[in-house]
């Protein structure tokens, strides 16, 4: 979790006065919401999931998470379909 918070701070230039605890809550909320769309994904193994989650947290930082799902709908669908193809291939 600490590594992910650090990545988000660096990539999106989140100011230091914005508490880690708030970012962690946003990460947990994003994990919950995204994992319902594609269950069983691992944030460390699935880089698409990790990227989507980091972008969700960025939108949460700006209090516009509903816009995240509108703006990333095609990426989320691609992530879901890619997971299904990968599972069928094994």
Tab-separated table of N, CA and C in Angstrom:
chain	number	residue	atom	x	y	z
A	1	UNK	N	0.827	-1.192	0.000
A	1	UNK	CA	0.000	0.000	0.000
A	1	UNK	C	0.871	1.257	0.000
A	2	UNK	N	1.933	1.249	0.801
A	2	UNK	CA	2.813	2.426	0.872
A	2	UNK	C	3.444	2.728	-0.482
A	3	UNK	N	3.846	1.668	-1.182
A	3	UNK	CA	4.456	1.857	-2.503
A	3	UNK	C	3.461	2.475	-3.478
A	4	UNK	N	2.231	2.013	-3.438
A	4	UNK	CA	1.197	2.541	-4.319
A	4	UNK	C	0.891	4.009	-3.993
A	5	UNK	N	0.821	4.338	-2.725
A	5	UNK	CA	0.598	5.730	-2.317
A	5	UNK	C	1.734	6.603	-2.837
A	6	UNK	N	2.959	6.129	-2.704
A	6	UNK	CA	4.130	6.880	-3.172
A	6	UNK	C	4.074	7.083	-4.691
A	7	UNK	N	3.721	6.032	-5.419
A	7	UNK	CA	3.601	6.132	-6.881
A	7	UNK	C	2.554	7.169	-7.273
A	8	UNK	N	1.409	7.124	-6.617
A	8	UNK	CA	0.322	8.049	-6.935
A	8	UNK	C	0.746	9.488	-6.653
A	9	UNK	N	1.380	9.696	-5.515
A	9	UNK	CA	1.863	11.044	-5.174
A	9	UNK	C	2.813	11.580	-6.245
A	10	UNK	N	3.758	10.736	-6.675
A	10	UNK	CA	4.749	11.165	-7.657
A	10	UNK	C	4.130	11.376	-9.034
A	11	UNK	N	3.345	10.424	-9.490
A	11	UNK	CA	2.814	10.484	-10.855
A	11	UNK	C	1.812	11.616	-11.048
A	12	UNK	N	1.025	11.898	-10.015
A	12	UNK	CA	-0.027	12.901	-10.152
A	12	UNK	C	0.267	14.176	-9.366
A	13	UNK	N	1.469	14.236	-8.826
A	13	UNK	CA	1.920	15.426	-8.086
A	13	UNK	C	0.922	15.849	-7.006
A	14	UNK	N	0.549	14.862	-6.198
A	14	UNK	CA	-0.360	15.111	-5.078
A	14	UNK	C	0.431	15.865	-4.011
A	15	UNK	N	-0.070	16.981	-3.524
A	15	UNK	CA	0.686	17.779	-2.548
A	15	UNK	C	0.890	17.059	-1.216
A	16	UNK	N	1.971	17.375	-0.526
A	16	UNK	CA	2.302	16.676	0.723
A	16	UNK	C	1.289	16.905	1.845
A	17	UNK	N	0.537	17.989	1.786
A	17	UNK	CA	-0.450	18.223	2.839
A	17	UNK	C	-1.676	17.323	2.704
A	18	UNK	N	-1.826	16.664	1.560
A	18	UNK	CA	-2.913	15.707	1.353
A	18	UNK	C	-2.494	14.402	2.035
A	19	UNK	N	-3.215	14.010	3.052
A	19	UNK	CA	-2.801	12.898	3.917
A	19	UNK	C	-2.778	11.546	3.202
A	20	UNK	N	-1.785	10.741	3.580
A	20	UNK	CA	-1.687	9.375	3.059
A	20	UNK	C	-2.949	8.574	3.364
A	21	UNK	N	-3.535	8.804	4.540
A	21	UNK	CA	-4.732	8.058	4.941
A	21	UNK	C	-5.878	8.284	3.957
A	22	UNK	N	-5.986	9.494	3.428
A	22	UNK	CA	-7.042	9.786	2.452
A	22	UNK	C	-6.759	9.045	1.147
A	23	UNK	N	-5.521	9.047	0.718
A	23	UNK	CA	-5.143	8.316	-0.498
A	23	UNK	C	-5.405	6.819	-0.298
A	24	UNK	N	-5.058	6.296	0.852
A	24	UNK	CA	-5.291	4.875	1.138
A	24	UNK	C	-6.782	4.543	1.100
A	25	UNK	N	-7.621	5.408	1.649
A	25	UNK	CA	-9.081	5.182	1.584
A	25	UNK	C	-9.552	5.189	0.141
A	26	UNK	N	-9.017	6.108	-0.651
A	26	UNK	CA	-9.391	6.153	-2.068
A	26	UNK	C	-8.930	4.900	-2.803
A	27	UNK	N	-7.764	4.390	-2.456
A	27	UNK	CA	-7.267	3.144	-3.058
A	27	UNK	C	-8.215	1.999	-2.717
A	28	UNK	N	-8.592	1.882	-1.457
A	28	UNK	CA	-9.497	0.801	-1.036
A	28	UNK	C	-10.849	0.909	-1.735
A	29	UNK	N	-11.354	2.121	-1.835
A	29	UNK	CA	-12.636	2.334	-2.525
A	29	UNK	C	-12.512	1.945	-3.993
A	30	UNK	N	-11.426	2.378	-4.634
A	30	UNK	CA	-11.203	2.038	-6.037
A	30	UNK	C	-11.039	0.548	-6.251
A	31	UNK	N	-10.285	-0.113	-5.363
A	31	UNK	CA	-10.127	-1.565	-5.456
A	31	UNK	C	-11.482	-2.253	-5.368
A	32	UNK	N	-12.303	-1.802	-4.445
A	32	UNK	CA	-13.636	-2.398	-4.291
A	32	UNK	C	-14.458	-2.221	-5.560
A	33	UNK	N	-14.501	-1.004	-6.056
A	33	UNK	CA	-15.342	-0.722	-7.222
A	33	UNK	C	-14.827	-1.415	-8.485
A	34	UNK	N	-13.516	-1.422	-8.692
A	34	UNK	CA	-12.960	-2.059	-9.887
A	34	UNK	C	-12.992	-3.581	-9.788
A	35	UNK	N	-12.751	-4.119	-8.599
A	35	UNK	CA	-12.739	-5.579	-8.464
A	35	UNK	C	-14.119	-6.184	-8.704
A	36	UNK	N	-15.167	-5.407	-8.520
A	36	UNK	CA	-16.516	-5.887	-8.827
A	36	UNK	C	-16.716	-6.011	-10.334
A	37	UNK	N	-15.943	-5.251	-11.102
A	37	UNK	CA	-16.063	-5.287	-12.560
A	37	UNK	C	-15.223	-6.394	-13.190
A	38	UNK	N	-14.197	-6.842	-12.465
A	38	UNK	CA	-13.297	-7.877	-12.975
A	38	UNK	C	-12.702	-8.614	-11.773
A	39	UNK	N	-13.474	-9.511	-11.175
A	39	UNK	CA	-13.046	-10.167	-9.937
A	39	UNK	C	-11.780	-11.007	-10.094
A	40	UNK	N	-11.047	-11.099	-9.007
A	40	UNK	CA	-9.887	-11.982	-8.961
A	40	UNK	C	-8.610	-11.400	-9.534
A	41	UNK	N	-8.595	-10.132	-9.832
A	41	UNK	CA	-7.387	-9.523	-10.386
A	41	UNK	C	-6.423	-9.169	-9.267
A	42	UNK	N	-5.147	-9.215	-9.564
A	42	UNK	CA	-4.090	-8.922	-8.591
A	42	UNK	C	-3.416	-7.615	-8.990
A	43	UNK	N	-3.411	-6.674	-8.089
A	43	UNK	CA	-2.877	-5.335	-8.376
A	43	UNK	C	-1.384	-5.349	-8.691
A	44	UNK	N	-0.661	-6.326	-8.158
A	44	UNK	CA	0.781	-6.400	-8.413
A	44	UNK	C	1.089	-7.099	-9.738
A	45	UNK	N	0.239	-7.999	-10.153
A	45	UNK	CA	0.465	-8.759	-11.388
A	45	UNK	C	-0.195	-8.113	-12.604
A	46	UNK	N	-1.348	-7.513	-12.399
A	46	UNK	CA	-2.144	-6.952	-13.492
A	46	UNK	C	-1.879	-5.445	-13.602
A	47	UNK	N	-1.031	-5.073	-14.537
A	47	UNK	CA	-0.651	-3.670	-14.677
A	47	UNK	C	-1.794	-2.788	-15.186
A	48	UNK	N	-2.726	-3.357	-15.922
A	48	UNK	CA	-3.895	-2.587	-16.351
A	48	UNK	C	-4.744	-2.214	-15.141
A	49	UNK	N	-4.937	-3.170	-14.260
A	49	UNK	CA	-5.685	-2.926	-13.018
A	49	UNK	C	-4.987	-1.846	-12.191
A	50	UNK	N	-3.684	-1.966	-12.070
A	50	UNK	CA	-2.913	-0.994	-11.286
A	50	UNK	C	-3.058	0.416	-11.883
A	51	UNK	N	-2.960	0.515	-13.191
A	51	UNK	CA	-3.092	1.801	-13.860
A	51	UNK	C	-4.494	2.381	-13.674
A	52	UNK	N	-5.514	1.557	-13.858
A	52	UNK	CA	-6.882	2.024	-13.659
A	52	UNK	C	-7.098	2.492	-12.224
A	53	UNK	N	-6.572	1.744	-11.276
A	53	UNK	CA	-6.739	2.119	-9.872
A	53	UNK	C	-6.065	3.450	-9.571
A	54	UNK	N	-4.857	3.632	-10.075
A	54	UNK	CA	-4.154	4.898	-9.836
A	54	UNK	C	-4.929	6.069	-10.443
A	55	UNK	N	-5.483	5.866	-11.620
A	55	UNK	CA	-6.275	6.927	-12.240
A	55	UNK	C	-7.578	7.168	-11.481
A	56	UNK	N	-8.167	6.110	-10.942
A	56	UNK	CA	-9.362	6.276	-10.100
A	56	UNK	C	-9.033	7.165	-8.901
A	57	UNK	N	-7.897	6.908	-8.255
A	57	UNK	CA	-7.493	7.696	-7.089
A	57	UNK	C	-7.277	9.152	-7.485
A	58	UNK	N	-6.715	9.382	-8.649
A	58	UNK	CA	-6.524	10.755	-9.130
A	58	UNK	C	-7.879	11.454	-9.298
A	59	UNK	N	-8.832	10.765	-9.879
A	59	UNK	CA	-10.167	11.347	-10.016
A	59	UNK	C	-10.803	11.558	-8.644
A	60	UNK	N	-10.572	10.644	-7.707
A	60	UNK	CA	-11.092	10.807	-6.350
A	60	UNK	C	-10.475	12.028	-5.681
A	61	UNK	N	-9.209	12.286	-5.955
A	61	UNK	CA	-8.522	13.465	-5.423
A	61	UNK	C	-9.262	14.740	-5.841
A	62	UNK	N	-9.825	14.706	-7.046
A	62	UNK	CA	-10.567	15.853	-7.567
A	62	UNK	C	-12.077	15.733	-7.341
A	63	UNK	N	-12.492	14.702	-6.609
A	63	UNK	CA	-13.907	14.480	-6.271
A	63	UNK	C	-14.802	14.301	-7.489
A	64	UNK	N	-14.311	13.577	-8.483
A	64	UNK	CA	-15.102	13.336	-9.701
A	64	UNK	C	-15.018	11.865	-10.129
A	65	UNK	N	-15.223	10.948	-9.196
A	65	UNK	CA	-15.086	9.524	-9.533
A	65	UNK	C	-16.110	9.071	-10.567
A	66	UNK	N	-17.275	9.701	-10.602
A	66	UNK	CA	-18.264	9.303	-11.611
A	66	UNK	C	-17.733	9.586	-13.022
A	67	UNK	N	-16.967	10.645	-13.172
A	67	UNK	CA	-16.375	10.948	-14.475
A	67	UNK	C	-15.307	9.929	-14.854
A	68	UNK	N	-14.636	9.351	-13.858
A	68	UNK	CA	-13.640	8.317	-14.142
A	68	UNK	C	-14.281	7.187	-14.932
A	69	UNK	N	-15.430	6.710	-14.467
A	69	UNK	CA	-16.068	5.573	-15.129
A	69	UNK	C	-16.573	5.945	-16.522
A	70	UNK	N	-16.937	7.188	-16.731
A	70	UNK	CA	-17.324	7.633	-18.073
A	70	UNK	C	-16.093	7.710	-18.986
A	71	UNK	N	-15.039	8.333	-18.495
A	71	UNK	CA	-13.842	8.558	-19.308
A	71	UNK	C	-13.023	7.290	-19.550
A	72	UNK	N	-13.099	6.342	-18.648
A	72	UNK	CA	-12.298	5.122	-18.763
A	72	UNK	C	-13.128	3.890	-19.128
A	73	UNK	N	-14.350	4.089	-19.572
A	73	UNK	CA	-15.228	2.958	-19.898
A	73	UNK	C	-14.588	2.015	-20.916
A	74	UNK	N	-13.979	2.558	-21.956
A	74	UNK	CA	-13.383	1.691	-22.982
A	74	UNK	C	-12.154	0.955	-22.430
A	75	UNK	N	-11.370	1.620	-21.591
A	75	UNK	CA	-10.201	0.964	-20.983
A	75	UNK	C	-10.636	-0.138	-20.029
A	76	UNK	N	-11.706	0.102	-19.296
A	76	UNK	CA	-12.224	-0.909	-18.364
A	76	UNK	C	-12.732	-2.115	-19.141
A	77	UNK	N	-13.450	-1.867	-20.226
A	77	UNK	CA	-13.950	-2.960	-21.060
A	77	UNK	C	-12.790	-3.755	-21.660
A	78	UNK	N	-11.780	-3.073	-22.148
A	78	UNK	CA	-10.600	-3.741	-22.698
A	78	UNK	C	-9.923	-4.599	-21.629
A	79	UNK	N	-9.827	-4.071	-20.411
A	79	UNK	CA	-9.243	-4.802	-19.281
A	79	UNK	C	-10.057	-6.055	-18.971
A	80	UNK	N	-11.381	-5.924	-18.958
A	80	UNK	CA	-12.238	-7.071	-18.681
A	80	UNK	C	-12.097	-8.135	-19.767
A	81	UNK	N	-12.155	-7.709	-21.014
A	81	UNK	CA	-12.057	-8.664	-22.120
A	81	UNK	C	-10.681	-9.311	-22.180
A	82	UNK	N	-9.637	-8.538	-21.924
A	82	UNK	CA	-8.285	-9.091	-21.914
A	82	UNK	C	-8.106	-10.152	-20.854
A	83	UNK	N	-8.739	-9.964	-19.723
A	83	UNK	CA	-8.666	-10.948	-18.645
A	83	UNK	C	-9.373	-12.235	-19.033
A	84	UNK	N	-10.509	-12.108	-19.718
A	84	UNK	CA	-11.247	-13.292	-20.123
A	84	UNK	C	-10.482	-14.088	-21.168
A	85	UNK	N	-9.855	-13.402	-22.098
A	85	UNK	CA	-9.073	-14.091	-23.144
A	85	UNK	C	-7.880	-14.797	-22.494
A	86	UNK	N	-7.197	-14.130	-21.571
A	86	UNK	CA	-6.034	-14.725	-20.905
A	86	UNK	C	-6.438	-15.959	-20.105
A	87	UNK	N	-7.586	-15.923	-19.450
A	87	UNK	CA	-8.038	-17.070	-18.654
A	87	UNK	C	-8.441	-18.222	-19.557
A	88	UNK	N	-9.060	-17.927	-20.704
A	88	UNK	CA	-9.467	-18.982	-21.629
A	88	UNK	C	-8.260	-19.662	-22.265
A	89	UNK	N	-7.158	-18.926	-22.430
A	89	UNK	CA	-5.968	-19.468	-23.077
A	89	UNK	C	-5.224	-20.450	-22.172
A	90	UNK	N	-5.454	-20.394	-20.874
A	90	UNK	CA	-4.735	-21.303	-19.965
A	90	UNK	C	-5.408	-22.623	-19.800
